[in-house]
Amino acid sequence: MTQPAHDKAGATLRWVELAESLRSTEVLALHGQALLRGVDPDISTTSSVNLSTRDVADLKEICDKVADRADRLQTLIAQLAAAEFEVKRRDLERDAAAALAAGVADVARVEVLARCLSVKEGFRALAEMLRCTDFHTSWQHTTVGHVLGSFRDADAHFVRRLTAQALLSPEAEFDTCDREQIARLATVLEEHAATARCR
């Protein structure tokens, strides 16, 4: 069963983002459950469970994040047709590259998009975004090395070599880089994209 073109546009990426959002929500929930281990209806009458101030603060943060994820999940599922769908890597790469090139303010989403893309396709899209938008300024406390290392086939050694060519440290944070540094990085990314082979 196939879907109309307007339903399919970007749908593959949305399915992957839905799956990733569910996985990250599960991790948060498991962390919260671990903090609340022993807090249940069967709690012993002869013992108690101690929650530190830090535990309470962590639990509040977890609940806030889960609530945010729930909103994101509702948005994603509302955008998806209630019909049979086949998730294909080729479609995913196309959708992810288009989304990244257009610009993304949420660095967590950037990481998901990067994991969908090879160095060849991903670096080209990231370079286009860096040249045409200022979204990277919202990626606070996120290093250049971390983002570049999120792409397929981009190991730590490769990332160090790449950032050195751009005259940057892998520990440089995106929101602190000036326009000249970003332009240099975009040029290096484009050069590597032009010579890289798709795997």
Short mmCIF file of C-alpha atoms in Angstrom, two decimals:
data_model
loop_
_atom_site.label_atom_id
_atom_site.label_comp_id
_atom_site.label_asym_id
_atom_site.label_seq_id
_atom_site.Cartn_x
_atom_site.Cartn_y
_atom_site.Cartn_z
CA MET A 1 0.00 0.00 0.00
CA THR A 2 1.50 3.34 -1.00
CA GLN A 3 0.77 6.80 0.30
CA PRO A 4 0.15 9.98 -1.69
CA ALA A 5 3.26 12.11 -2.28
CA HIS A 6 2.03 14.88 0.05
CA ASP A 7 1.72 12.38 2.91
CA LYS A 8 5.16 10.91 2.27
CA ALA A 9 7.07 14.20 2.15
CA GLY A 10 9.29 14.11 5.22
CA ALA A 11 7.32 11.23 6.75
CA THR A 12 10.26 8.82 6.90
CA LEU A 13 12.22 11.27 9.03
CA ARG A 14 9.21 11.89 11.27
CA TRP A 15 8.86 8.15 11.94
CA VAL A 16 12.54 7.98 12.92
CA GLU A 17 12.22 11.08 15.11
CA LEU A 18 9.16 9.55 16.77
CA ALA A 19 11.12 6.37 17.52
CA GLU A 20 14.09 8.35 18.89
CA SER A 21 11.82 10.52 21.03
CA LEU A 22 10.12 7.43 22.49
CA ARG A 23 13.53 5.87 23.24
CA SER A 24 14.85 8.98 24.98
CA THR A 25 11.61 9.31 26.96
CA GLU A 26 12.01 5.69 28.10
CA VAL A 27 15.56 6.42 29.30
CA LEU A 28 14.29 9.42 31.30
CA ALA A 29 11.47 7.33 32.81
CA LEU A 30 13.91 4.56 33.79
CA HIS A 31 16.17 7.12 35.48
CA GLY A 32 13.19 8.47 37.41
CA GLN A 33 12.11 4.97 38.41
CA ALA A 34 15.62 4.23 39.66
CA LEU A 35 15.51 7.31 41.89
CA LEU A 36 12.15 6.15 43.25
CA ARG A 37 13.15 2.53 43.81
CA GLY A 38 11.27 1.23 46.80
CA VAL A 39 8.61 3.95 46.68
CA ASP A 40 5.53 1.87 45.96
CA PRO A 41 2.25 0.70 47.55
CA ASP A 42 4.05 -2.27 49.13
CA ILE A 43 6.54 -0.16 51.06
CA SER A 44 7.51 -1.90 54.28
CA THR A 45 6.05 -0.68 57.57
CA THR A 46 9.44 -1.17 59.19
CA SER A 47 11.61 0.74 56.74
CA SER A 48 11.68 4.00 54.83
CA VAL A 49 13.00 5.35 51.54
CA ASN A 50 15.11 8.49 51.74
CA LEU A 51 14.99 11.03 48.93
CA SER A 52 17.66 13.70 49.06
CA THR A 53 17.10 17.30 47.97
CA ARG A 54 19.13 16.46 44.87
CA ASP A 55 16.90 13.45 44.15
CA VAL A 56 13.79 15.64 44.33
CA ALA A 57 15.34 18.25 42.05
CA ASP A 58 16.39 15.53 39.57
CA LEU A 59 12.89 14.05 39.60
CA LYS A 60 11.33 17.46 38.89
CA GLU A 61 13.71 17.94 35.97
CA ILE A 62 12.92 14.47 34.63
CA CYS A 63 9.16 15.10 34.85
CA ASP A 64 9.53 18.45 33.06
CA LYS A 65 11.52 16.78 30.29
CA VAL A 66 9.01 13.93 29.96
CA ALA A 67 6.21 16.49 29.66
CA ASP A 68 8.13 18.29 26.89
CA ARG A 69 8.73 14.97 25.11
CA ALA A 70 5.02 14.14 25.38
CA ASP A 71 4.18 17.38 23.58
CA ARG A 72 6.76 16.55 20.90
CA LEU A 73 5.36 13.03 20.51
CA GLN A 74 1.84 14.41 20.07
CA THR A 75 3.07 16.82 17.40
CA LEU A 76 4.93 14.09 15.52
CA ILE A 77 2.14 11.53 15.58
CA ALA A 78 -0.40 14.15 14.45
CA GLN A 79 1.74 14.75 11.33
CA LEU A 80 1.77 11.10 10.34
CA ALA A 81 -0.91 9.43 8.26
CA ALA A 82 -2.71 6.50 9.89
CA ALA A 83 -1.76 4.14 7.10
CA GLU A 84 0.77 1.48 6.24
CA PHE A 85 4.24 2.93 5.73
CA GLU A 86 7.63 1.56 4.69
CA VAL A 87 10.68 3.21 6.25
CA LYS A 88 13.60 3.23 3.79
CA ARG A 89 17.14 4.45 4.39
CA ARG A 90 17.29 6.31 1.07
CA ASP A 91 14.16 8.31 1.94
CA LEU A 92 15.44 8.91 5.47
CA GLU A 93 18.73 10.33 4.20
CA ARG A 94 16.93 12.61 1.75
CA ASP A 95 14.55 13.91 4.43
CA ALA A 96 17.30 14.35 7.04
CA ALA A 97 19.61 16.21 4.66
CA ALA A 98 16.81 18.57 3.62
CA ALA A 99 15.82 19.25 7.23
CA LEU A 100 19.42 19.92 8.32
CA ALA A 101 20.20 22.17 5.35
CA ALA A 102 17.07 24.23 6.06
CA GLY A 103 18.29 24.93 9.60
CA VAL A 104 17.60 23.46 13.04
CA ALA A 105 17.65 25.37 16.33
CA ASP A 106 17.25 22.31 18.59
CA VAL A 107 20.66 20.67 18.94
CA ALA A 108 19.11 17.38 20.11
CA ARG A 109 17.33 17.20 16.75
CA VAL A 110 20.58 18.05 14.97
CA GLU A 111 22.18 15.00 16.61
CA VAL A 112 19.34 12.75 15.42
CA LEU A 113 19.61 14.14 11.88
CA ALA A 114 23.38 13.65 11.91
CA ARG A 115 23.00 10.00 12.91
CA CYS A 116 20.80 9.54 9.83
CA LEU A 117 23.47 10.86 7.47
CA SER A 118 26.82 9.83 6.06
CA VAL A 119 29.70 12.28 6.15
CA LYS A 120 29.22 12.95 2.43
CA GLU A 121 25.55 13.93 2.61
CA GLY A 122 25.59 15.23 6.17
CA PHE A 123 28.57 17.55 5.88
CA ARG A 124 27.14 19.08 2.72
CA ALA A 125 23.83 19.78 4.47
CA LEU A 126 25.49 21.12 7.64
CA ALA A 127 27.74 23.42 5.60
CA GLU A 128 24.71 24.81 3.77
CA MET A 129 22.95 25.46 7.06
CA LEU A 130 25.99 27.17 8.59
CA ARG A 131 26.39 29.41 5.53
CA CYS A 132 22.73 30.39 5.22
CA THR A 133 21.42 30.55 8.82
CA ASP A 134 22.44 31.48 12.35
CA PHE A 135 20.72 28.52 14.03
CA HIS A 136 24.07 27.28 15.38
CA THR A 137 24.10 30.23 17.81
CA SER A 138 21.32 28.52 19.78
CA TRP A 139 23.39 25.33 20.29
CA GLN A 140 24.64 26.43 23.68
CA HIS A 141 27.37 24.38 25.37
CA THR A 142 27.54 22.07 22.33
CA THR A 143 30.99 21.46 20.90
CA VAL A 144 31.91 21.36 17.25
CA GLY A 145 33.50 17.95 17.84
CA HIS A 146 30.31 16.55 19.36
CA VAL A 147 28.13 17.58 16.41
CA LEU A 148 30.62 16.42 13.76
CA GLY A 149 31.16 13.15 15.61
CA SER A 150 27.42 12.43 15.45
CA PHE A 151 27.55 11.77 11.69
CA ARG A 152 28.02 8.22 10.45
CA ASP A 153 31.65 7.24 9.94
CA ALA A 154 32.97 10.32 11.79
CA ASP A 155 35.22 8.91 14.51
CA ALA A 156 37.15 10.99 17.05
CA HIS A 157 40.43 10.93 15.06
CA PHE A 158 38.65 12.12 11.91
CA VAL A 159 36.87 14.89 13.81
CA ARG A 160 40.17 16.13 15.34
CA ARG A 161 41.77 16.24 11.89
CA LEU A 162 38.77 18.05 10.42
CA THR A 163 38.55 20.71 13.13
CA ALA A 164 42.31 21.29 12.91
CA GLN A 165 41.92 22.02 9.19
CA ALA A 166 39.26 24.59 10.12
CA LEU A 167 41.68 26.05 12.71
CA LEU A 168 39.26 25.11 15.50
CA SER A 169 39.45 22.93 18.58
CA PRO A 170 36.97 20.03 18.74
CA GLU A 171 36.05 21.52 22.15
CA ALA A 172 35.06 24.88 20.62
CA GLU A 173 31.39 25.57 21.31
CA PHE A 174 29.18 26.47 18.38
CA ASP A 175 27.47 29.41 20.08
CA THR A 176 30.85 31.06 20.77
CA CYS A 177 32.26 30.74 17.23
CA ASP A 178 32.37 33.93 15.17
CA ARG A 179 31.31 34.21 11.52
CA GLU A 180 34.86 33.76 10.22
CA GLN A 181 35.30 30.51 12.16
CA ILE A 182 31.91 29.22 10.98
CA ALA A 183 32.73 30.11 7.37
CA ARG A 184 36.06 28.25 7.62
CA LEU A 185 34.32 25.21 9.08
CA ALA A 186 31.68 25.26 6.33
CA THR A 187 34.42 25.35 3.68
CA VAL A 188 36.22 22.37 5.24
CA LEU A 189 32.94 20.45 5.47
CA GLU A 190 32.17 21.12 1.82
CA GLU A 191 35.66 19.98 0.78
CA HIS A 192 35.28 16.72 2.69
CA ALA A 193 31.77 16.17 1.36
CA ALA A 194 33.07 16.59 -2.20
CA THR A 195 35.76 13.92 -1.76
CA ALA A 196 34.01 11.47 0.59
CA ARG A 197 32.51 8.23 -0.67
CA CYS A 198 29.06 7.14 0.45
CA ARG A 199 29.24 3.94 2.51
#
